[in-house]
Amino acid sequence: MSESCGVKITLASAMGTCFGVQDAIDMALDPAFAGRLTVVGQLVHNPQTVDQLRANGIRIVERDEIDSITTEAVMVTAHGAADSTKADLQARGFTVYDATCPLVIRLHKLARWLERKGYFVVIVGQRDHVEIKGVVGNLQNCLVVAGVDEIGPVAGNRKVGVVSQTTNRLERVWEVVAAIEQLDGIEEVRFTDTICQPVKDRQAAIQDLLSNDIDLGIVVGGFNSSNTRKLLDLLHDRGVDAHHIERPEELEAEWFTGRNHVGITAGTSTPQDVIEEVHQAVRRLVCL
Ligand code: SF4
């Protein structure tokens, strides 16, 4: 904790880039790939990092733009992809480099294991998220639910296996598991916790900020970053005023008027440099 003009500022004890994202960035920035790599999908959900990759000559295309790739090497992102997607890229003659995070690979393996063992697989997460599309693409039949409101179609299955998007909030997933257990005809619900440890660490660090009585939260990360948005939700759910920004220029002076203690946190794809820029900008704004 530091203090500026009588206002306390605390940085979360766990925040910013996780090992999975960092490994993927390091792989993409390997000089051996200079000028000959296309990343399929956003390598990380962070605008500054995407800008850095582009500045290093790396092309980034969406999955529906594969026809436009002109490089020989392509990279699958930390969020992973279905085997069929990788096979399609190989069949087109590309050399595929796989930056899928090991914890996403674990999720794929567990979901497939559950399916092989006869469980109807329920994935708690966002069906339009690239990680979940990859997991779904490797299964014969499954259901993606965002929350308890969407579990109706699970009824009628006797054995249900539940996994989660790696960036979820555990208490939300448990709500879904408990609701499925109440459905008619269910004999077994097998839940495997696939939320990744770096995400849990960042969520736990929010609890520490709350214990220190922050009265304003600043959450730094891509607006399209699932785990960053969850950090914001967590603060709001606990009744703390909080704002989500991508860049320090988005901070507004009036947010800091009358505050005593500001907590700063960041999602798993937010670079340390950006966090520090925000920290310094907050120090200036609390003194206005
Ligand atoms: S958030 Fe978790 S699952 Fe995703 S890249 Fe980071 S460590 Fe891997």
Coordinates of C-alpha atoms and ligand atoms in Angstrom, one line a residue:
M1 CA 0.0 0.0 0.0
S2 CA 1.2 3.5 -0.7
E3 CA -0.3 6.9 0.1
S4 CA -0.7 9.9 -2.1
C5 CA -2.2 13.2 -0.8
G6 CA -3.8 11.4 2.1
V7 CA -5.5 8.7 -0.1
K8 CA -4.3 5.1 0.2
I9 CA -3.6 3.2 -2.9
T10 CA -3.3 -0.6 -2.8
L11 CA -2.2 -2.8 -5.6
A12 CA -3.8 -6.3 -5.6
S13 CA -1.3 -9.0 -4.4
A14 CA -2.1 -11.1 -7.5
M15 CA -2.9 -9.4 -10.8
G16 CA -1.8 -9.0 -14.4
T17 CA -0.3 -11.4 -16.9
C18 CA -0.5 -15.1 -16.1
F19 CA 2.1 -17.7 -17.2
G20 CA -0.2 -19.0 -20.0
V21 CA -0.5 -15.6 -21.6
Q22 CA 3.1 -14.7 -21.1
D23 CA 4.3 -18.0 -22.7
A24 CA 2.1 -17.5 -25.7
I25 CA 3.4 -13.9 -26.2
D26 CA 7.0 -15.1 -25.8
M27 CA 6.4 -17.8 -28.4
A28 CA 4.9 -15.4 -30.9
L29 CA 7.8 -12.8 -30.4
D30 CA 10.5 -15.4 -31.0
P31 CA 12.8 -13.8 -33.5
A32 CA 12.7 -17.0 -35.6
F33 CA 9.1 -16.1 -36.5
A34 CA 9.9 -12.5 -37.6
G35 CA 7.7 -11.6 -40.5
R36 CA 6.4 -15.1 -41.2
L37 CA 3.8 -15.7 -38.5
T38 CA 0.0 -15.3 -38.5
V39 CA -1.9 -15.7 -35.2
V40 CA -5.4 -17.1 -35.6
G41 CA -7.7 -15.1 -33.2
Q42 CA -6.5 -12.6 -30.6
L43 CA -3.5 -14.1 -28.9
V44 CA -4.5 -12.3 -25.8
H45 CA -7.5 -10.2 -24.9
N46 CA -5.4 -7.0 -24.4
P47 CA -5.2 -4.1 -26.9
Q48 CA -1.7 -3.0 -25.9
T49 CA -0.2 -6.5 -26.4
V50 CA -2.0 -6.9 -29.7
D51 CA -0.5 -3.6 -30.9
Q52 CA 2.9 -4.8 -29.8
L53 CA 2.6 -8.1 -31.7
R54 CA 1.5 -6.2 -34.9
A55 CA 4.4 -3.8 -34.5
N56 CA 6.7 -6.9 -34.5
G57 CA 5.3 -7.9 -37.9
I58 CA 2.9 -10.5 -36.6
R59 CA -0.4 -10.8 -38.5
I60 CA -3.5 -11.5 -36.6
V61 CA -6.6 -12.8 -38.3
E62 CA -10.0 -14.1 -37.1
R63 CA -10.9 -17.7 -37.6
D64 CA -13.2 -16.9 -40.5
E65 CA -10.3 -15.1 -42.3
I66 CA -8.1 -18.2 -42.6
D67 CA -8.3 -18.0 -46.4
S68 CA -6.4 -14.7 -46.3
I69 CA -3.3 -16.1 -44.5
T70 CA -0.2 -15.7 -46.6
T71 CA 2.5 -16.8 -44.1
E72 CA 3.7 -20.4 -43.8
A73 CA 3.5 -20.4 -40.0
V74 CA 0.3 -20.0 -38.0
M75 CA -0.2 -20.0 -34.3
V76 CA -3.2 -21.2 -32.2
T77 CA -3.7 -18.9 -29.2
A78 CA -3.5 -19.5 -25.5
H79 CA -7.3 -20.0 -25.5
G80 CA -6.9 -23.2 -27.6
A81 CA -8.8 -24.6 -30.5
A82 CA -10.7 -27.7 -31.5
D83 CA -8.6 -30.5 -33.0
S84 CA -10.6 -30.1 -36.2
T85 CA -9.5 -26.5 -36.5
K86 CA -5.8 -27.4 -36.1
A87 CA -6.3 -30.3 -38.6
D88 CA -7.9 -27.9 -41.1
L89 CA -4.9 -25.5 -40.8
Q90 CA -2.5 -28.4 -41.4
A91 CA -4.5 -29.6 -44.3
R92 CA -4.1 -26.2 -45.9
G93 CA -0.3 -26.6 -45.7
F94 CA 0.4 -24.3 -42.8
T95 CA 2.9 -25.2 -40.1
V96 CA 0.8 -25.0 -36.9
Y97 CA 2.4 -23.7 -33.7
D98 CA 0.2 -24.4 -30.7
A99 CA 0.3 -21.8 -27.8
T100 CA -2.7 -23.3 -26.0
C101 CA -2.3 -22.9 -22.2
P102 CA -1.7 -26.2 -20.4
L103 CA -4.7 -25.4 -18.2
V104 CA -6.9 -25.0 -21.2
I105 CA -5.6 -28.4 -22.5
R106 CA -6.5 -29.9 -19.1
L107 CA -10.1 -28.6 -19.6
H108 CA -10.2 -30.2 -23.0
K109 CA -9.0 -33.5 -21.7
L110 CA -11.4 -33.6 -18.7
A111 CA -14.4 -32.7 -20.9
R112 CA -13.5 -35.5 -23.4
W113 CA -12.9 -38.0 -20.5
L114 CA -16.3 -37.2 -19.1
E115 CA -17.9 -37.8 -22.5
R116 CA -16.0 -41.1 -23.0
K117 CA -17.3 -42.3 -19.6
G118 CA -20.9 -41.7 -20.6
Y119 CA -21.6 -38.4 -18.9
F120 CA -23.6 -35.6 -20.6
V121 CA -21.1 -32.8 -20.5
V122 CA -22.2 -29.3 -19.3
I123 CA -19.8 -26.5 -19.7
V124 CA -20.4 -23.4 -17.5
G125 CA -19.1 -20.4 -19.5
Q126 CA -19.7 -18.1 -22.5
R127 CA -20.7 -20.0 -25.6
D128 CA -19.3 -17.3 -27.9
H129 CA -15.8 -17.3 -26.2
V130 CA -13.0 -18.8 -28.2
E131 CA -11.9 -21.1 -25.4
I132 CA -15.4 -22.6 -25.1
K133 CA -15.8 -22.9 -28.9
G134 CA -12.6 -25.0 -28.9
V135 CA -13.8 -27.3 -26.1
V136 CA -17.3 -27.7 -27.7
G137 CA -15.6 -28.5 -31.1
N138 CA -13.9 -31.5 -29.5
L139 CA -17.1 -33.0 -28.1
Q140 CA -19.9 -35.0 -29.8
N141 CA -22.7 -33.6 -27.7
C142 CA -22.7 -31.1 -24.8
L143 CA -24.4 -28.0 -23.5
V144 CA -22.9 -24.6 -22.7
V145 CA -24.7 -22.7 -20.0
A146 CA -23.9 -19.2 -18.7
G147 CA -25.9 -19.7 -15.5
V148 CA -28.7 -21.5 -13.7
D149 CA -31.4 -20.0 -16.0
E150 CA -30.1 -22.1 -18.9
I151 CA -29.9 -25.6 -17.4
G152 CA -33.4 -26.8 -18.5
P153 CA -32.1 -28.9 -21.5
V154 CA -30.0 -31.0 -19.0
A155 CA -33.1 -32.7 -17.7
G156 CA -33.5 -36.2 -19.0
N157 CA -29.8 -37.1 -18.6
R158 CA -28.9 -39.5 -15.8
K159 CA -25.2 -38.8 -15.6
V160 CA -24.0 -35.3 -16.0
G161 CA -20.4 -34.1 -16.0
V162 CA -19.8 -30.4 -15.3
V163 CA -16.7 -28.4 -16.2
S164 CA -16.1 -24.7 -16.3
Q165 CA -14.5 -22.1 -18.5
T166 CA -11.1 -21.5 -17.0
T167 CA -11.9 -17.8 -16.1
N168 CA -15.2 -18.4 -14.2
R169 CA -16.1 -17.6 -10.7
L170 CA -16.3 -20.8 -8.6
E171 CA -19.3 -19.8 -6.6
R172 CA -21.3 -19.2 -9.9
V173 CA -20.3 -22.7 -11.1
W174 CA -21.4 -24.3 -7.8
E175 CA -24.8 -22.6 -8.2
V176 CA -25.2 -24.4 -11.6
V177 CA -24.0 -27.7 -10.2
A178 CA -26.5 -27.4 -7.3
A179 CA -29.4 -26.5 -9.6
I180 CA -28.6 -29.5 -11.9
E181 CA -28.7 -31.8 -8.9
Q182 CA -32.3 -30.8 -8.4
L183 CA -33.4 -31.7 -11.9
D184 CA -35.7 -34.7 -12.5
G185 CA -34.1 -37.9 -13.3
I186 CA -30.5 -37.0 -12.4
E187 CA -28.6 -39.8 -10.8
E188 CA -25.1 -38.4 -10.7
V189 CA -23.5 -35.0 -11.2
R190 CA -19.8 -35.1 -11.4
F191 CA -18.2 -31.6 -11.2
T192 CA -14.5 -31.1 -12.0
D193 CA -13.2 -27.7 -11.1
T194 CA -11.4 -26.4 -14.2
I195 CA -11.1 -22.8 -13.2
C196 CA -7.4 -22.0 -13.5
Q197 CA -5.3 -21.1 -10.4
P198 CA -4.0 -17.7 -11.7
V199 CA -7.7 -16.6 -12.1
K200 CA -8.5 -17.9 -8.6
D201 CA -5.5 -16.0 -7.2
R202 CA -6.7 -12.8 -8.8
Q203 CA -10.2 -13.3 -7.4
A204 CA -8.8 -14.1 -3.9
A205 CA -6.7 -10.9 -4.1
I206 CA -9.9 -8.9 -4.5
Q207 CA -11.1 -10.3 -1.2
D208 CA -7.9 -8.9 0.4
L209 CA -8.6 -5.5 -1.1
L210 CA -12.1 -5.6 0.3
S211 CA -10.7 -6.6 3.7
N212 CA -8.6 -3.5 3.6
D213 CA -11.8 -1.4 3.1
I214 CA -11.1 0.0 -0.3
D215 CA -13.9 2.4 -1.4
L216 CA -13.0 2.5 -5.1
G217 CA -11.8 -0.3 -7.4
I218 CA -9.9 0.3 -10.7
V219 CA -9.8 -2.9 -12.9
V220 CA -7.4 -2.8 -15.7
G221 CA -7.7 -5.1 -18.8
G222 CA -9.2 -5.6 -22.2
F223 CA -12.9 -4.9 -22.4
N224 CA -13.2 -8.3 -24.2
S225 CA -11.3 -10.1 -21.4
S226 CA -13.6 -12.5 -19.6
N227 CA -11.5 -12.8 -16.4
T228 CA -11.1 -9.0 -16.2
R229 CA -14.9 -8.5 -16.3
K230 CA -15.3 -11.1 -13.6
L231 CA -13.0 -9.1 -11.3
L232 CA -15.2 -6.0 -11.9
D233 CA -18.4 -8.1 -11.2
L234 CA -16.8 -9.3 -8.0
L235 CA -16.2 -5.8 -6.8
H236 CA -19.7 -4.7 -7.8
D237 CA -21.3 -7.7 -6.1
R238 CA -19.5 -6.7 -2.8
G239 CA -21.0 -3.2 -3.1
V240 CA -17.7 -1.4 -4.1
D241 CA -17.8 1.3 -6.7
A242 CA -15.4 0.2 -9.4
H243 CA -14.5 1.0 -13.0
H244 CA -13.0 -1.1 -15.8
I245 CA -10.4 0.6 -18.0
E246 CA -8.0 -0.5 -20.7
R247 CA -5.7 2.5 -20.6
P248 CA -4.7 5.2 -18.1
E249 CA -6.2 8.0 -20.2
E250 CA -9.7 6.5 -19.5
L251 CA -9.4 7.3 -15.8
E252 CA -11.8 10.2 -14.9
A253 CA -10.8 12.7 -12.1
E254 CA -14.3 12.8 -10.6
W255 CA -14.1 9.1 -9.7
F256 CA -11.5 9.9 -7.1
T257 CA -13.3 12.8 -5.4
G258 CA -13.8 12.1 -1.6
R259 CA -12.2 8.6 -1.8
N260 CA -10.0 7.3 1.1
H261 CA -8.7 4.1 -0.3
V262 CA -8.3 3.0 -4.0
G263 CA -7.6 -0.6 -4.9
I264 CA -6.1 -1.5 -8.3
T265 CA -6.3 -4.9 -9.9
A266 CA -5.9 -6.3 -13.5
G267 CA -6.8 -9.3 -15.5
T268 CA -4.6 -12.2 -16.6
S269 CA -3.7 -10.6 -19.9
T270 CA -2.8 -7.1 -18.7
P271 CA 0.9 -6.2 -19.0
Q272 CA 2.8 -5.0 -16.0
D273 CA 3.8 -1.8 -17.8
V274 CA 0.1 -0.9 -18.3
I275 CA -0.7 -1.6 -14.6
E276 CA 2.2 0.7 -13.5
E277 CA 1.1 3.5 -15.9
V278 CA -2.4 3.3 -14.3
H279 CA -0.9 3.3 -10.8
Q280 CA 1.0 6.4 -11.5
A281 CA -2.0 8.1 -13.1
V282 CA -4.1 7.3 -10.1
R283 CA -1.4 8.8 -7.8
R284 CA -1.7 12.0 -9.8
L285 CA -5.5 12.1 -9.9
V286 CA -6.0 11.7 -6.2
C287 CA -4.0 14.8 -5.6
L288 CA -6.1 17.1 -7.9
Ligands
SF4_1 S1 -6.0 -17.3 -17.6 FE1 -5.5 -19.4 -16.8 S2 -6.1 -20.8 -18.5 FE2 -6.0 -18.7 -19.4 S3 -4.0 -18.5 -20.2 FE3 -3.9 -17.7 -18.1 S4 -3.2 -19.5 -16.8 FE4 -4.0 -20.3 -18.8

